[in-house]
Amino acid sequence: MSSRRSRSRQSVSTRITDEQINELISKLHAVLPEARGGDNDRVSAAKVLQETCSHIRRLHREVDDLSERLSELLDSADLNSAQAAFIRSLLM
Amino acid sequence: MDSKSSACSSPNPNPTLGPSKLMLAFRFLRALSLVRRTTPASSRTCRGRRIERAAYASMAYTAGASRAWSRAVLRRLHHRARRRAVAPRRLSTTAGNRAEALRRLVPGGGGMDYCTLLEETADYIKCLSMQVELMQGIVDSASSYGP
């Protein structure tokens, strides 16, 4: 545990330290698909936030597109057997 | 004494994998069946929208009430007053207006402090990814079974 604490000059009631924020940014970076090289130590927070936003927008679009595709597939009678097979595959 | 800010402690140490994936699958597939039964085949756009809502609902129910983003999603779905709109923005003054774009993307992001926003975002992305994987999996299965 680092000895540097509470470098924050913000109000006493919140006590959000830069360290804590860096840690959360790192965790966020770890969830993103693109892992640039191996040095994840000093990733620019602004960069991470930007990539996070792009990633979320991309995911929203995918949900949108997949919803449309599923609405087309709902008509096919084979969806039930596909669903059953899918669930089985999840259980294995 | 350990002086950890309560805003930054993680209440949910369990990763959302394994049983959650199954729960998500059951919920979503059940919702799909419901949409199929109750929406006429002619209104494809309507179906698409309902499926999308089912996707976010399944996600949120599976994540549970312990997450701010899932509560926000469920609130929005139940009221349905606005379509895919932004949560009312109450900019928290303690953490400043950082990450405005992110706040607009994460459900309930407008009212969170910065730390919570970062935590919630990570969880939201995990759950979103899981939902997308699930939907893609269903589409793939259906395609391979197709006529």
Coordinates of C-alpha atoms in Angstrom, one line a residue:
Chain A
M1 CA 0.0 0.0 0.0
S2 CA 1.5 3.3 -1.0
S3 CA 2.3 5.8 1.7
R4 CA 1.1 8.7 -0.4
R5 CA -2.5 9.4 0.6
S6 CA -5.0 12.1 0.3
R7 CA -3.2 14.4 -2.1
S8 CA -6.6 15.6 -3.0
R9 CA -7.3 19.3 -2.4
Q10 CA -11.0 18.7 -2.7
S11 CA -13.5 18.9 0.1
V12 CA -12.8 16.7 3.1
S13 CA -16.2 15.0 2.9
T14 CA -15.3 13.1 -0.3
R15 CA -11.6 12.3 0.1
I16 CA -11.3 10.9 -3.4
T17 CA -7.6 10.3 -4.0
D18 CA -5.8 10.4 -7.3
E19 CA -4.6 6.9 -6.5
Q20 CA -8.1 5.5 -6.2
I21 CA -9.1 7.1 -9.4
N22 CA -6.1 5.7 -11.2
E23 CA -6.9 2.3 -9.9
L24 CA -10.5 2.6 -11.2
I25 CA -9.2 3.8 -14.6
S26 CA -6.9 0.8 -14.8
K27 CA -9.7 -1.6 -14.0
L28 CA -11.8 0.1 -16.7
H29 CA -9.0 -0.2 -19.1
A30 CA -8.7 -3.9 -18.4
V31 CA -12.3 -4.4 -19.5
L32 CA -11.8 -2.8 -22.8
P33 CA -11.0 -5.0 -25.8
E34 CA -7.9 -3.2 -27.0
A35 CA -4.8 -3.9 -24.9
R36 CA -2.1 -1.8 -26.2
G37 CA 1.2 -3.5 -25.7
G38 CA 2.0 -4.7 -22.2
D39 CA 2.5 -1.5 -20.4
N40 CA -0.8 -0.7 -18.8
D41 CA 0.7 1.2 -15.9
R42 CA 0.4 4.8 -17.0
V43 CA -2.5 4.9 -19.3
S44 CA -3.9 8.3 -20.0
A45 CA -7.2 8.6 -18.2
A46 CA -8.6 10.8 -21.0
K47 CA -7.7 8.1 -23.5
V48 CA -9.3 5.4 -21.5
L49 CA -12.5 7.4 -21.1
Q50 CA -12.5 8.1 -24.8
E51 CA -12.1 4.4 -25.7
T52 CA -14.7 3.5 -23.2
C53 CA -17.2 5.7 -24.8
S54 CA -16.5 4.3 -28.3
H55 CA -16.7 0.8 -26.9
I56 CA -20.1 1.4 -25.3
R57 CA -21.5 3.1 -28.4
R58 CA -20.3 0.1 -30.4
L59 CA -22.0 -2.3 -28.0
H60 CA -25.3 -0.4 -28.1
R61 CA -25.2 -0.5 -31.9
E62 CA -24.6 -4.3 -31.8
V63 CA -27.6 -4.8 -29.5
D64 CA -29.6 -2.7 -32.0
D65 CA -28.5 -4.7 -35.0
L66 CA -28.8 -8.1 -33.3
S67 CA -32.3 -7.2 -32.2
E68 CA -33.3 -6.5 -35.8
R69 CA -31.8 -9.8 -36.9
L70 CA -33.6 -11.7 -34.2
S71 CA -36.9 -10.1 -35.2
E72 CA -36.4 -11.5 -38.6
L73 CA -35.4 -14.9 -37.3
L74 CA -38.4 -15.1 -35.0
D75 CA -40.5 -16.1 -38.0
S76 CA -38.4 -19.1 -38.7
A77 CA -39.9 -22.2 -37.1
D78 CA -36.4 -23.6 -36.5
L79 CA -35.7 -21.0 -33.8
N80 CA -37.1 -23.2 -31.1
S81 CA -34.8 -26.1 -31.8
A82 CA -31.9 -23.6 -32.1
Q83 CA -32.8 -22.2 -28.8
A84 CA -32.9 -25.7 -27.2
A85 CA -29.5 -26.5 -28.7
F86 CA -28.1 -23.3 -27.5
I87 CA -29.2 -23.8 -24.0
R88 CA -27.8 -27.3 -24.0
S89 CA -24.5 -25.9 -25.2
L90 CA -24.5 -23.4 -22.3
L91 CA -25.1 -26.1 -19.8
M92 CA -22.1 -28.2 -20.9
Chain B
M1 CA -7.3 2.7 10.4
D2 CA -7.7 2.1 6.8
S3 CA -9.2 5.3 5.3
K4 CA -11.0 4.0 2.3
S5 CA -13.5 6.3 0.8
S6 CA -16.9 4.6 0.8
A7 CA -17.6 5.9 -2.6
C8 CA -14.8 3.7 -4.1
S9 CA -15.4 0.4 -2.3
S10 CA -16.7 -2.4 -4.5
P11 CA -19.8 -4.0 -3.0
N12 CA -19.9 -6.8 -5.5
P13 CA -16.7 -8.9 -5.6
N14 CA -18.2 -11.7 -7.7
P15 CA -17.5 -11.5 -11.4
T16 CA -20.6 -11.7 -13.6
L17 CA -19.8 -15.1 -15.3
G18 CA -21.0 -18.6 -15.0
P19 CA -24.5 -18.8 -13.5
S20 CA -25.2 -15.3 -14.5
K21 CA -24.7 -16.1 -18.1
L22 CA -27.2 -18.9 -17.8
M23 CA -29.7 -16.7 -16.0
L24 CA -29.3 -14.1 -18.6
A25 CA -29.9 -16.7 -21.4
F26 CA -33.1 -18.1 -19.8
R27 CA -34.5 -14.6 -19.2
F28 CA -33.7 -13.4 -22.6
L29 CA -35.0 -16.5 -24.4
R30 CA -38.1 -16.4 -22.4
A31 CA -38.7 -12.8 -23.4
L32 CA -38.0 -13.7 -27.0
S33 CA -40.7 -16.4 -26.9
L34 CA -43.1 -13.8 -25.4
V35 CA -42.3 -11.3 -28.1
R36 CA -42.9 -13.9 -30.8
R37 CA -46.2 -14.9 -29.3
T38 CA -47.6 -11.5 -28.8
T39 CA -46.2 -9.4 -31.7
P40 CA -47.6 -10.0 -35.1
A41 CA -45.1 -11.1 -37.7
S42 CA -46.1 -8.1 -39.9
S43 CA -44.7 -5.5 -37.6
R44 CA -41.0 -6.3 -37.8
T45 CA -39.8 -2.9 -36.6
C46 CA -42.1 -3.2 -33.6
R47 CA -40.6 -6.6 -32.9
G48 CA -37.1 -5.3 -33.2
R49 CA -37.8 -2.6 -30.7
R50 CA -39.4 -5.0 -28.3
I51 CA -36.5 -7.4 -28.6
E52 CA -34.1 -4.6 -27.9
R53 CA -36.0 -3.7 -24.8
A54 CA -36.1 -7.3 -23.7
A55 CA -32.3 -7.4 -24.1
Y56 CA -31.8 -4.4 -21.7
A57 CA -34.4 -5.7 -19.3
S58 CA -32.8 -9.2 -19.1
M59 CA -29.4 -7.5 -18.6
A60 CA -30.7 -5.3 -15.8
Y61 CA -32.7 -8.0 -14.0
T62 CA -29.7 -10.4 -14.1
A63 CA -27.4 -7.7 -12.8
G64 CA -29.9 -7.1 -10.0
A65 CA -30.7 -4.1 -7.8
S66 CA -27.2 -3.8 -6.5
R67 CA -26.1 -1.8 -9.5
A68 CA -27.0 1.8 -10.1
W69 CA -27.0 1.3 -13.8
S70 CA -29.4 -1.7 -13.7
R71 CA -31.8 0.2 -11.5
A72 CA -31.7 3.1 -13.9
V73 CA -32.4 0.8 -16.9
L74 CA -35.4 -0.7 -15.1
R75 CA -36.7 2.7 -14.1
R76 CA -36.5 3.9 -17.7
L77 CA -38.1 0.7 -19.1
H78 CA -41.0 0.8 -16.6
H79 CA -41.8 4.5 -17.2
R80 CA -41.0 4.5 -20.9
A81 CA -41.7 8.2 -20.9
R82 CA -38.7 8.9 -23.1
R83 CA -37.2 6.7 -25.7
R84 CA -33.5 5.9 -25.2
A85 CA -33.1 9.4 -23.7
V86 CA -30.5 10.7 -21.4
A87 CA -31.0 10.4 -17.6
P88 CA -31.7 13.8 -16.1
R89 CA -28.3 15.4 -15.6
R90 CA -27.5 16.4 -12.0
L91 CA -23.9 17.3 -12.3
S92 CA -22.2 16.4 -9.0
T93 CA -20.1 19.2 -7.8
T94 CA -17.7 17.2 -5.7
A95 CA -16.2 15.2 -8.5
G96 CA -16.8 17.9 -11.1
N97 CA -18.3 17.4 -14.5
R98 CA -15.7 14.9 -15.6
A99 CA -16.5 12.4 -18.3
E100 CA -19.7 14.1 -19.5
A101 CA -19.9 11.9 -22.6
L102 CA -19.5 8.8 -20.5
R103 CA -22.3 9.9 -18.2
R104 CA -24.6 10.2 -21.1
L105 CA -23.8 6.6 -22.2
V106 CA -24.1 4.8 -18.9
P107 CA -27.7 4.5 -17.5
G108 CA -28.0 6.6 -14.5
G109 CA -24.6 8.2 -15.1
G110 CA -25.8 11.7 -14.7
G111 CA -26.3 11.5 -10.9
M112 CA -23.2 9.5 -10.0
D113 CA -20.0 10.8 -8.5
Y114 CA -16.9 10.2 -10.5
C115 CA -15.7 7.1 -8.7
T116 CA -19.1 5.4 -8.8
L117 CA -19.3 6.2 -12.5
L118 CA -16.1 4.5 -13.3
E119 CA -17.1 1.4 -11.3
E120 CA -20.6 1.2 -12.8
T121 CA -19.1 1.7 -16.3
A122 CA -16.9 -1.3 -15.9
D123 CA -19.8 -3.5 -14.8
Y124 CA -22.1 -2.1 -17.4
I125 CA -19.6 -3.0 -20.1
K126 CA -19.2 -6.5 -18.8
C127 CA -22.9 -7.1 -18.8
L128 CA -23.4 -5.5 -22.2
S129 CA -20.7 -7.7 -23.7
M130 CA -22.4 -10.7 -22.2
Q131 CA -25.7 -9.7 -23.7
V132 CA -24.2 -9.1 -27.1
E133 CA -22.4 -12.5 -26.9
L134 CA -25.7 -14.2 -26.1
M135 CA -27.6 -12.5 -28.9
Q136 CA -24.9 -13.4 -31.4
G137 CA -24.9 -16.9 -30.2
I138 CA -28.6 -17.3 -30.7
V139 CA -28.4 -15.7 -34.2
D140 CA -25.5 -18.1 -35.0
S141 CA -27.4 -21.2 -33.8
A142 CA -30.5 -20.2 -35.7
S143 CA -28.5 -19.6 -38.9
S144 CA -26.9 -23.0 -38.8
Y145 CA -30.3 -24.6 -38.3
G146 CA -31.9 -22.5 -41.1
P147 CA -33.6 -24.0 -44.1

